[in-house]
Short mmCIF file of C-alpha atoms in Angstrom, two decimals:
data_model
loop_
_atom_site.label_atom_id
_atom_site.label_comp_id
_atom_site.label_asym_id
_atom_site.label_seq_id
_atom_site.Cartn_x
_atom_site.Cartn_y
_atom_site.Cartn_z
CA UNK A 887 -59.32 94.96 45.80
CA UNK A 888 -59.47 93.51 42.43
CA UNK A 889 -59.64 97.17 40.85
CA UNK A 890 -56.46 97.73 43.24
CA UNK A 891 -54.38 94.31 42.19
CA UNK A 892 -54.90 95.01 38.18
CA UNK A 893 -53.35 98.68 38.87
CA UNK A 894 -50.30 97.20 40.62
CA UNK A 895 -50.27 94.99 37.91
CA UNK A 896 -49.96 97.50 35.17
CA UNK A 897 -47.59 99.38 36.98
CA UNK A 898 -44.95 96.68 36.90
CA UNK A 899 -46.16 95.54 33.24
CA UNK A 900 -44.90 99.00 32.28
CA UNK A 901 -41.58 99.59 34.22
CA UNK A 902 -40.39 95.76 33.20
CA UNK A 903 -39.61 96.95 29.39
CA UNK A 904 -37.25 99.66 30.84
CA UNK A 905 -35.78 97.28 33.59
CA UNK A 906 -35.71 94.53 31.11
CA UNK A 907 -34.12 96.47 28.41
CA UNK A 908 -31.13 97.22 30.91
CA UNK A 909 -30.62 94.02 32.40
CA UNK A 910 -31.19 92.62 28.77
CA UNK A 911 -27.98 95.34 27.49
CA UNK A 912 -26.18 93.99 29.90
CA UNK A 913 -26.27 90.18 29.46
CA UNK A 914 -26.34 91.01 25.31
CA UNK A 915 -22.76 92.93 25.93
CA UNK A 916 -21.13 90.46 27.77
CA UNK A 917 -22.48 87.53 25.46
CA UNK A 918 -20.91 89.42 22.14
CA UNK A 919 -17.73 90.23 24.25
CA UNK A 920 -17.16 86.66 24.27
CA UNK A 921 -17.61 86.32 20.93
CA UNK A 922 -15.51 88.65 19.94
CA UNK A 923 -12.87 86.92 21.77
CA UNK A 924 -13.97 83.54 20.97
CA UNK A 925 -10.76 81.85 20.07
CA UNK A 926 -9.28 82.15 22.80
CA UNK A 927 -12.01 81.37 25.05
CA UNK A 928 -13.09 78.40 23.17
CA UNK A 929 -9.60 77.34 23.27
CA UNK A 930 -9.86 78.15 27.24
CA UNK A 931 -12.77 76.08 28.10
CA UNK A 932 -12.06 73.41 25.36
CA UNK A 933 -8.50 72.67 27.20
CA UNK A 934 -9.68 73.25 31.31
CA UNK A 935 -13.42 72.91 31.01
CA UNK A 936 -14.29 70.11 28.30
CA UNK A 937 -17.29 69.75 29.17
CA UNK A 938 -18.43 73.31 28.61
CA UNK A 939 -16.22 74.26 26.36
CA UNK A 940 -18.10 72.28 23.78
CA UNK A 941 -21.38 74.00 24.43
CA UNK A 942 -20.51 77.09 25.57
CA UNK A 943 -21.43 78.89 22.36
CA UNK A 944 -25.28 77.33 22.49
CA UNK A 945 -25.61 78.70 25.35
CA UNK A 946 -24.64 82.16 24.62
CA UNK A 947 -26.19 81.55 21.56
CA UNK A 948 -29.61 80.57 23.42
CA UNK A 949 -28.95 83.86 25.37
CA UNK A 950 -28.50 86.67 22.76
CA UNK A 951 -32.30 84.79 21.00
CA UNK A 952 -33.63 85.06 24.74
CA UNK A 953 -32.85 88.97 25.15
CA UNK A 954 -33.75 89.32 21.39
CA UNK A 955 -37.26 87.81 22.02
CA UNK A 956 -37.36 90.05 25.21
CA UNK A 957 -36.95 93.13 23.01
CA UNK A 958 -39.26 92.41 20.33
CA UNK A 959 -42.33 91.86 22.61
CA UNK A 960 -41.49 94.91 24.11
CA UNK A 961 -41.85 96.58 21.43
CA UNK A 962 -38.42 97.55 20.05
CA UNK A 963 -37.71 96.88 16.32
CA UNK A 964 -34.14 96.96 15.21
CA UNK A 965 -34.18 97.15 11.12
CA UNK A 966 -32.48 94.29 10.04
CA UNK A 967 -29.27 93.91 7.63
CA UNK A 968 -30.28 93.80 3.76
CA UNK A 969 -28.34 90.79 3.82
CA UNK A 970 -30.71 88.54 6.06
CA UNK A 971 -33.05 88.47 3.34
CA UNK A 972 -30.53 86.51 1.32
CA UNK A 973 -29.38 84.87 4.31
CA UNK A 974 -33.39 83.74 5.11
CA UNK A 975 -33.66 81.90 1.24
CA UNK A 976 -30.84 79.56 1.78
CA UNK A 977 -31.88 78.62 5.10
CA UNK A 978 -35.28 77.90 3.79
CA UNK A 979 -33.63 75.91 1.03
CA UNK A 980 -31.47 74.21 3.40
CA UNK A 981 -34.61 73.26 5.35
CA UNK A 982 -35.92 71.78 2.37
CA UNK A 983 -32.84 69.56 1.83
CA UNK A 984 -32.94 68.60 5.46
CA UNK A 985 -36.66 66.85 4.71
CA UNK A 986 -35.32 65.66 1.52
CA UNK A 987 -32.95 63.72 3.27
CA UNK A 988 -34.58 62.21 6.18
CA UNK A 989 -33.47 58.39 4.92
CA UNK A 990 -30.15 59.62 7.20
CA UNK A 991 -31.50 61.93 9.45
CA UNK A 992 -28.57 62.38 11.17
CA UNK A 993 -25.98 63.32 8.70
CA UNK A 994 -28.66 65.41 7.03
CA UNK A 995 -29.03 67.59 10.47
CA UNK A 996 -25.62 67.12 11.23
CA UNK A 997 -24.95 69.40 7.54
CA UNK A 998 -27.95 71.65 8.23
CA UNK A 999 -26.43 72.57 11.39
CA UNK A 1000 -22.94 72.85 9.78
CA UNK A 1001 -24.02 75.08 6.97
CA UNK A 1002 -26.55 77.98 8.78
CA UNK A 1003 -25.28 77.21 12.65
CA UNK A 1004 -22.67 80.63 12.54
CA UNK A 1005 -24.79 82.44 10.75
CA UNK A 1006 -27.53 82.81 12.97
CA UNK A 1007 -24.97 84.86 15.36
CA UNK A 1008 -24.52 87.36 12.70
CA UNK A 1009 -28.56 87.41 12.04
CA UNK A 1010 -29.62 88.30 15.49
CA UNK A 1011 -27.06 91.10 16.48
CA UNK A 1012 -29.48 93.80 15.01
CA UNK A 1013 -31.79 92.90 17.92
CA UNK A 1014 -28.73 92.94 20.70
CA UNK A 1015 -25.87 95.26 20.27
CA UNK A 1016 -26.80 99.07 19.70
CA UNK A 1017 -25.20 100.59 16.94
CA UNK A 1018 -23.02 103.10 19.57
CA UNK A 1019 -21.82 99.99 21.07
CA UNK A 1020 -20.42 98.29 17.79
CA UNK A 1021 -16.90 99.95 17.90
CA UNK A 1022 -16.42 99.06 21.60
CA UNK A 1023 -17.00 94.96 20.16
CA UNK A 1024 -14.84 95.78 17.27
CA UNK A 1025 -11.79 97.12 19.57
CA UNK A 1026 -11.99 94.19 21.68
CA UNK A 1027 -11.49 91.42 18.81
CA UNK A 1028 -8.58 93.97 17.51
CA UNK A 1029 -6.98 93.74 21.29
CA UNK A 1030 -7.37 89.79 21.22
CA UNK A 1031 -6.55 89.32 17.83
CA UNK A 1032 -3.57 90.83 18.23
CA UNK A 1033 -2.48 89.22 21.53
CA UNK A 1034 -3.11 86.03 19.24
CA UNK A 1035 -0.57 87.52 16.41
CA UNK A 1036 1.98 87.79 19.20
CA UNK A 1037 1.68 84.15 20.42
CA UNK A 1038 1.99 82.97 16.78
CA UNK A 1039 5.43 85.17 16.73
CA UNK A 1040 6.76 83.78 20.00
CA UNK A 1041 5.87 80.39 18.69
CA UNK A 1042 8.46 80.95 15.62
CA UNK A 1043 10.99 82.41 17.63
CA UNK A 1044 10.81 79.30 19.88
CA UNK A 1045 9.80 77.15 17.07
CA UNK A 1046 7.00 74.82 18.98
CA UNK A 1047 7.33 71.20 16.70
CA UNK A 1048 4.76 70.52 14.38
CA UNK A 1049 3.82 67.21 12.55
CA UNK A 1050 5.32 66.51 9.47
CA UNK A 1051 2.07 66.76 7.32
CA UNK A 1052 2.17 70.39 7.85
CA UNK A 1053 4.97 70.83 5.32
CA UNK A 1054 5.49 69.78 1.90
CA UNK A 1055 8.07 67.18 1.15
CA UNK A 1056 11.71 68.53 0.45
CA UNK A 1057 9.98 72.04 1.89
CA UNK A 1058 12.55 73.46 4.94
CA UNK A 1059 10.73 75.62 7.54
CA UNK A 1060 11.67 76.68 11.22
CA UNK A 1061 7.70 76.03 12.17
CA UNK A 1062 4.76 77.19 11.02
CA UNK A 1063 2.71 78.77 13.88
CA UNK A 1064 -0.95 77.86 14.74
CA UNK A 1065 -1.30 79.96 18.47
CA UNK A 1066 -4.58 78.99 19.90
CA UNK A 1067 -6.59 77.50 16.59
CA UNK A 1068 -6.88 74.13 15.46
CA UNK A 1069 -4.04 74.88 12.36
CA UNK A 1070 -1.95 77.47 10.41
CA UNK A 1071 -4.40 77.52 7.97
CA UNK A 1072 -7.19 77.97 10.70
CA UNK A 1073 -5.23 81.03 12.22
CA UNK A 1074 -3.60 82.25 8.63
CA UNK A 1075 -7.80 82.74 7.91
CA UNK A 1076 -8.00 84.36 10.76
CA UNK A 1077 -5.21 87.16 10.70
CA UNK A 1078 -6.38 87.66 6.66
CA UNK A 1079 -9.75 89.05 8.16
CA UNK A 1080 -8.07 90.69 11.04
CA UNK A 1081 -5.03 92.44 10.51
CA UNK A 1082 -6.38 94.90 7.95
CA UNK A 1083 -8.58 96.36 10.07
CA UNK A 1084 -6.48 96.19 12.73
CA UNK A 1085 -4.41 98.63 10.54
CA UNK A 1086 -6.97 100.40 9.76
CA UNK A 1087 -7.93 101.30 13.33
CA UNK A 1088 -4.49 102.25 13.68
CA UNK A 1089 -4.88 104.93 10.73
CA UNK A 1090 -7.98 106.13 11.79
CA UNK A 1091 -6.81 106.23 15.71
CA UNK A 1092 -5.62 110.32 16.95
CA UNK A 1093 -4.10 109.40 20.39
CA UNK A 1094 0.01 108.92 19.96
CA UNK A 1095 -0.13 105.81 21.86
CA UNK A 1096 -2.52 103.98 20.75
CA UNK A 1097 -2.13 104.91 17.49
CA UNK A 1098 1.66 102.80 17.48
CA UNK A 1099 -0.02 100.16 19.36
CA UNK A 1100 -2.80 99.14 16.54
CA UNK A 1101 -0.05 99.74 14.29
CA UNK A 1102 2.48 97.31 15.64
CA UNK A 1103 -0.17 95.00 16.36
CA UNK A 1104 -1.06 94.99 12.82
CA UNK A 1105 2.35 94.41 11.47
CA UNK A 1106 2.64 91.63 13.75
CA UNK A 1107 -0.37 90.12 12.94
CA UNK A 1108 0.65 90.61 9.06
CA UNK A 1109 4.07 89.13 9.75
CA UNK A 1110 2.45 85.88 11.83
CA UNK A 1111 0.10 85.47 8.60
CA UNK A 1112 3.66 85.34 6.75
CA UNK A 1113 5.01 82.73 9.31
CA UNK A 1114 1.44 80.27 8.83
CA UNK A 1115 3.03 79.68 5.30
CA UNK A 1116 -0.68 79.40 4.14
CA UNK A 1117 -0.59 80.21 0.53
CA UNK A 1118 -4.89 80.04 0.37
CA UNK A 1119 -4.44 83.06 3.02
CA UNK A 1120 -1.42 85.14 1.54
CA UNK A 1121 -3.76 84.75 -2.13
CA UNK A 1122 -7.01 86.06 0.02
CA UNK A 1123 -5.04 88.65 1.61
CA UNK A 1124 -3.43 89.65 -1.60
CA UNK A 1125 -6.67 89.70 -3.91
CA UNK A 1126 -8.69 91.67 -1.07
CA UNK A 1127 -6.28 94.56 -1.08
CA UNK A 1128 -5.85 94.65 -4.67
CA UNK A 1129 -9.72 94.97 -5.12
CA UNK A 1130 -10.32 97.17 -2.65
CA UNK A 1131 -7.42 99.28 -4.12
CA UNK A 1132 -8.46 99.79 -7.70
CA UNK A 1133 -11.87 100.01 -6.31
CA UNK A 1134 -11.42 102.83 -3.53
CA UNK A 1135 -7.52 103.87 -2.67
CA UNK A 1136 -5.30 103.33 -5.57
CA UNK A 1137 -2.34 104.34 -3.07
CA UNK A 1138 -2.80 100.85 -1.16
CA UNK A 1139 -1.14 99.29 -4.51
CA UNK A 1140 2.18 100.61 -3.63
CA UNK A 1141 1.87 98.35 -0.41
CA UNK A 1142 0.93 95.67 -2.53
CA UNK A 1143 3.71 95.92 -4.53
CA UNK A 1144 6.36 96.39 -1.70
CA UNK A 1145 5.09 93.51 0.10
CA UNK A 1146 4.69 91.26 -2.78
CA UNK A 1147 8.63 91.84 -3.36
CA UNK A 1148 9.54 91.73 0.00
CA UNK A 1149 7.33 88.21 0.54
CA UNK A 1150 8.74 87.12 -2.77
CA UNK A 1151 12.21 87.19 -1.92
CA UNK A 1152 12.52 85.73 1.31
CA UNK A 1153 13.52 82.03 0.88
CA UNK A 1154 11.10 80.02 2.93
CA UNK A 1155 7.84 82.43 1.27
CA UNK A 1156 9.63 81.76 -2.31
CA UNK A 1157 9.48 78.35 -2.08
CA UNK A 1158 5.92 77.96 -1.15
CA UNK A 1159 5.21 80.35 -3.89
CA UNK A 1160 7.43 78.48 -6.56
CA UNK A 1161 6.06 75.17 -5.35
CA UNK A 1162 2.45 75.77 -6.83
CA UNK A 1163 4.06 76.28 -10.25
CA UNK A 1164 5.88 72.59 -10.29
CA UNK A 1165 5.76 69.62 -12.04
CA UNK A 1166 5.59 67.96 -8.47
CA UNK A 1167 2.67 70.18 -6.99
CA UNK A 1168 0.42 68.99 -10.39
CA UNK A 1169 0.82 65.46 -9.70
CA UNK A 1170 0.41 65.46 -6.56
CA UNK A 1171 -2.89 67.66 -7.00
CA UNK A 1172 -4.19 65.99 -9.74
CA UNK A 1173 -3.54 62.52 -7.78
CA UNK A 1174 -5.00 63.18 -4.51
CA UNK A 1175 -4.60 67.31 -3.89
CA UNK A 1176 -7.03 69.81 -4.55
CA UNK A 1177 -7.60 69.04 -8.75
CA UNK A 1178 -9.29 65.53 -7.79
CA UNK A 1179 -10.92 67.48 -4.97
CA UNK A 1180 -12.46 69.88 -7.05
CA UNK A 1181 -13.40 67.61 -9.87
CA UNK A 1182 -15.26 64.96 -7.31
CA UNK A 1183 -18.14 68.00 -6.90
CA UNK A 1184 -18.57 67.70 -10.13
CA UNK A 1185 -19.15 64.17 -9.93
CA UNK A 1186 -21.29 64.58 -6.95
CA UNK A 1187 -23.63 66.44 -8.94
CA UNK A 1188 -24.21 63.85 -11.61
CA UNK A 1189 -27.16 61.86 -9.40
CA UNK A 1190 -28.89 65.45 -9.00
CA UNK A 1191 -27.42 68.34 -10.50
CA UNK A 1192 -29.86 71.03 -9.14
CA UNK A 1193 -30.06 69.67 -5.32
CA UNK A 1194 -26.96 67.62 -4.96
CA UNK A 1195 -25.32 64.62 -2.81
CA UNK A 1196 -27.65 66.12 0.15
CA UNK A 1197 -26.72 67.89 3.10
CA UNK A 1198 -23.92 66.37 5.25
CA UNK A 1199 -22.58 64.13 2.50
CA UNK A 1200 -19.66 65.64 0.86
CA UNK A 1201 -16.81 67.82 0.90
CA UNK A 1202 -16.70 68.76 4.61
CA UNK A 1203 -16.63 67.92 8.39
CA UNK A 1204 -19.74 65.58 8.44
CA UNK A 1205 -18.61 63.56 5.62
CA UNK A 1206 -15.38 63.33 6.56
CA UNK A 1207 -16.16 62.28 9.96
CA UNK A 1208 -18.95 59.54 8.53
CA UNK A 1209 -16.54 58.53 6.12
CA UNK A 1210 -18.63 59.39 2.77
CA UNK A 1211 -16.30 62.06 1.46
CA UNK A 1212 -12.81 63.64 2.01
CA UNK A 1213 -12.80 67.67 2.47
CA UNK A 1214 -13.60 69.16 -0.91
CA UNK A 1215 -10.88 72.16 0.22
CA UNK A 1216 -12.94 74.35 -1.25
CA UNK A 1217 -15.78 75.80 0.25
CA UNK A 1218 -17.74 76.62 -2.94
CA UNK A 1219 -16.99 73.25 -4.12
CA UNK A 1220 -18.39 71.75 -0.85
CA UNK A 1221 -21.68 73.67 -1.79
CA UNK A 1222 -22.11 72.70 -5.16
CA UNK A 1223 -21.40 68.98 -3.84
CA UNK A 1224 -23.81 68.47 -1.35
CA UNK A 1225 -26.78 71.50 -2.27
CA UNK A 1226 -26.17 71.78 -6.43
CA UNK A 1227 -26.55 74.34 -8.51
CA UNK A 1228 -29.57 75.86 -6.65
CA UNK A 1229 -27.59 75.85 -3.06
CA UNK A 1230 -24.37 77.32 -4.91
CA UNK A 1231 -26.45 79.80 -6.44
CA UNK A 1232 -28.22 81.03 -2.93
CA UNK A 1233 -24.83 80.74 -1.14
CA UNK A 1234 -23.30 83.03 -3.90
CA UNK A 1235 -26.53 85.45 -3.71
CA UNK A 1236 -26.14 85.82 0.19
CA UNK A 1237 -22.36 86.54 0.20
CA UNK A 1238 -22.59 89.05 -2.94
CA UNK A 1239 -24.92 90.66 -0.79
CA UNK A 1240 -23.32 91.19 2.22
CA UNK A 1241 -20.19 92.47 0.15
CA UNK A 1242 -22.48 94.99 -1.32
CA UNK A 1243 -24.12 96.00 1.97
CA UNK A 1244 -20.83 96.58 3.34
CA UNK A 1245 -19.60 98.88 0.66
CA UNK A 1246 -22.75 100.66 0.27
CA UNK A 1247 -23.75 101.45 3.85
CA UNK A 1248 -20.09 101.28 5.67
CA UNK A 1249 -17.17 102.04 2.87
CA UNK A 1250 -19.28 104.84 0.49
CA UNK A 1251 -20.49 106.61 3.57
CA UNK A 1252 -16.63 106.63 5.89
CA UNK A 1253 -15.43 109.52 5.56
CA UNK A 1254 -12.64 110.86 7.60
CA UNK A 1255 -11.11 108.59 10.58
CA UNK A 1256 -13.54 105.85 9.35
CA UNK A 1257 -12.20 105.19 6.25
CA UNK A 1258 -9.45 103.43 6.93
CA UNK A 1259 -11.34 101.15 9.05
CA UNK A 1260 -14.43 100.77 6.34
CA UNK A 1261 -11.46 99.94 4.16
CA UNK A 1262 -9.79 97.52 6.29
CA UNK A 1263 -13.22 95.42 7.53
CA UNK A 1264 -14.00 95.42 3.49
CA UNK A 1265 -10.27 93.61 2.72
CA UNK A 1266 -10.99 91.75 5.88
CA UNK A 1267 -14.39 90.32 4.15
CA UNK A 1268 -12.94 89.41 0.48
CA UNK A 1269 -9.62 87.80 1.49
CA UNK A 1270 -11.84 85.51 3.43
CA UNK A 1271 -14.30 84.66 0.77
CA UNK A 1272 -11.39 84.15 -1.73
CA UNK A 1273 -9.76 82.07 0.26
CA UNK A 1274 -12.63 79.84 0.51
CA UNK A 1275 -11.84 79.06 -3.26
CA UNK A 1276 -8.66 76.90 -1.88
CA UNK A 1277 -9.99 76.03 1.35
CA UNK A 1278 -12.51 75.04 3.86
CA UNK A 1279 -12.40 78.15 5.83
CA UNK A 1280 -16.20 78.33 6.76
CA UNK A 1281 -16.08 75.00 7.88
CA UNK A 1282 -13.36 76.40 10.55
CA UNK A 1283 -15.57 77.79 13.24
CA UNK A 1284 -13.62 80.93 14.93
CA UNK A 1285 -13.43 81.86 10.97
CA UNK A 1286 -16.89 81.48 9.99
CA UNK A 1287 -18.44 82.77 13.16
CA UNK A 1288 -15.81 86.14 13.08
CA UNK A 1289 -16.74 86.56 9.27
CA UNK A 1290 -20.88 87.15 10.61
CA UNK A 1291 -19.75 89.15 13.58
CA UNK A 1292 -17.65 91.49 12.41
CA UNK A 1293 -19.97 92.14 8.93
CA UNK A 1294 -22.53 92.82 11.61
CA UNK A 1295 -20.75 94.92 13.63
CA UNK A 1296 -19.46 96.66 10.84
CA UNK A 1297 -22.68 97.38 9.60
CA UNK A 1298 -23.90 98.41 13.44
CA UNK A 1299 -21.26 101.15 13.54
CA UNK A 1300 -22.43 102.88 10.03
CA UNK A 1301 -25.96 103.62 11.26
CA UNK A 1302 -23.66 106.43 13.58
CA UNK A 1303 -21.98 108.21 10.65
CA UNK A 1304 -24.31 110.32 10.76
CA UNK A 1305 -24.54 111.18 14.58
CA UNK A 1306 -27.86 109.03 14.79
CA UNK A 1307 -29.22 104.97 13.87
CA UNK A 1308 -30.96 105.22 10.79
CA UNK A 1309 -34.62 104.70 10.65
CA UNK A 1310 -36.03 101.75 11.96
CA UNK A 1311 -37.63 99.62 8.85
#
């Protein structure tokens, strides 16, 4: 009997990775489905289902580690990006400032959580998405992205009110459109990263159809990145495709060029350009604006200029909201405020690296219909880091959590270049 009952047991111990793995693909596909259209169902549950709305991303969160752990016990070992490496250090030191500042526990885990929270999403897809099902995830935040660029054009053709803050004073707009995010500058972030590789896919796309459908939706999501009159997201936009160019397609400069003019000499755009080079625009900066911003960092690091103001306590959300610091609007600033020069350092190190990781395995080995796509997702990534030199995009979390998943998927779809995943490491 006993001989009998430990045979029966084996026999299910050894048919539950197979089921486990299916039921596990499953669950994992509909998870990163939702996170690849996670503005608008954020926005969904945020505005008809509060309650879960504001913990619906734990949760799928909680899943995607669940069917991770599922797969690494039974045996299946994913090679990880080069850039979790990186990614691993400045968590670690992170951890370290979160013990250093246990006098306010709270703030301090409130900034731990702030700073590594996103990236955690990006750090487990290895272990949940197969590389052959990367494109499929990249196609549906293209389809939703776009259906977001729409919104933010009927919103300017219908021009939805705003509040005054949104525009500079003496500045004349019809609106500047927001859609489903929190701000224009929330959802200008958002269609930086997007609408190149929306393009792209529309390049790199053979069927008639569909190939005027990614293109249109691209142009509209370029043109509602126009209407967010966010200049951080136009400069982003603008440096990404100019490096990218001299770097890898020196043809893409003639769009630059056409665009620039084009931008340029439409009133409303030539204002908010002219505007930075004012009289007005310094005082006003160097008074309360982005100057003083900047230069308060600096003074956060005088206390500790290797480990900083401590986690939570300057330059974004969490010390905003507990009243110790006004945003820094500037990410990089934000991490020299509150980590120092050893946290700015590690930050830098991790987002070289995935910048490098995504030229080296997805843009130097495209070839043919990839390209443009490699091409686009690599603008995508630099406009958003250079826009982080004006702004707070990371602390924006559709940005911060679409900059992780589409590196990782990104990264996913190169291992099948070559008609196979690369070796597992």
């Amino acid at each position: 009997m006993q001989n009998r009952f430990l045979g029966i047991a084996d026999t299910v111990y050894r048919a539950a990775p197979a089921q486990s793995r299916l039921v596990g693909r499953r669950l994992a596909r509909a998870c990163v489905t939702l996170l690849a259209a996670f503005p608008i169902v954020d926005y969904t549950l945020r505005q008809f289902v509060h309650p879960l709305g504001s913990i619906w991303d734990k949760i799928v969160l909680l899943l995607l580690a669940l069917v991770a752990l599922n797969r690494v016990m039974c045996g299946h070992r994913p090679q990880v990006f080069a850039w979790s490496k990186y990614a691993g250090w400045y968590i670690a030191y992170l951890v370290a400032l979160l013990f250093m500042g246990l006098g306010s526990p709270g703030t301090s885990f409130d900034g731990f959580r702030a700073d590594m929270y996103d990236m955690l999403f990006g750090l487990v897809l290895p272990f949940v998405v197969e590389p052959e099902d990367a494109p499929f995830f990249l196609y549906v935040a293209a389809a939703l992205a776009m259906l977001i660029g729409l919104d933010g054009l009927l919103q300017y053709v219908l021009a939805v009110p705003i509040p005054p803050g949104w525009v500079d004073v003496g500045e004349h707009v019809r609106t500047r459109v927001f859609s489903v995010l929190k701000s224009p500058n929330e959802l200008g972030a958002y269609m930086e990263m997007m609408a190149p590789l929306i393009i792209g896919m529309g390049l790199a796309e053979k069927h008639r159809v569909r190939k005027v459908v990614f293109l249109v939706g691209g142009l509209i999501c370029l043109i509602t990145l126009l209407l967010t009159y966010t200049r951080g997201a136009w400069l982003g936009l603008g440096v990404g495709v100019v490096l990218v160019a001299l770097a890898f397609e020196r043809r893409l400069l003639a769009v630059v060029v056409v665009l620039g003019v084009v931008g340029f000499f439409l009133p409303p755009i030539h204002h908010r350009i002219m505007d930075l080079f004012s009289q007005v625009y310094y005082i006003k900066s160097s008074q309360g604006g982005r100057l003083v911003r900047w230069q308060q960092a600096f003074d956060q690091l005088a206390g500790s200029p290797l480990f900083g103001a401590g986690l939570g306590r300057y330059g974004g959300a969490v010390a905003s909201d507990k009243g110790l610091s006004i945003y820094s609007d500037n990410y990089y600033a934000k991490v020299l405020g509150e980590s120092g020069l050893v946290g700015l350092v590690l930050f830098f190190a991790l987002h070289v690296r995935i910048v490098g990781e995504v030229v080296q395995k997805v843009v130097r080995r495209a070839a043919g219909a990839h390209r443009p796509i490699a091409l686009g997702g690599l603008v995508g990534v630099i406009a958003l880091l250079v826009h982080n030199v004006v702004e707070n995009v990371f602390e924006y979390p559709a940005n911060c959590l679409n900059y992780f998943l589409m590196v990782g998927l990104l990264l996913l779809w190169s291992r099948t270049f070559d008609g196979q995943e690369e070796n597992h490491g």
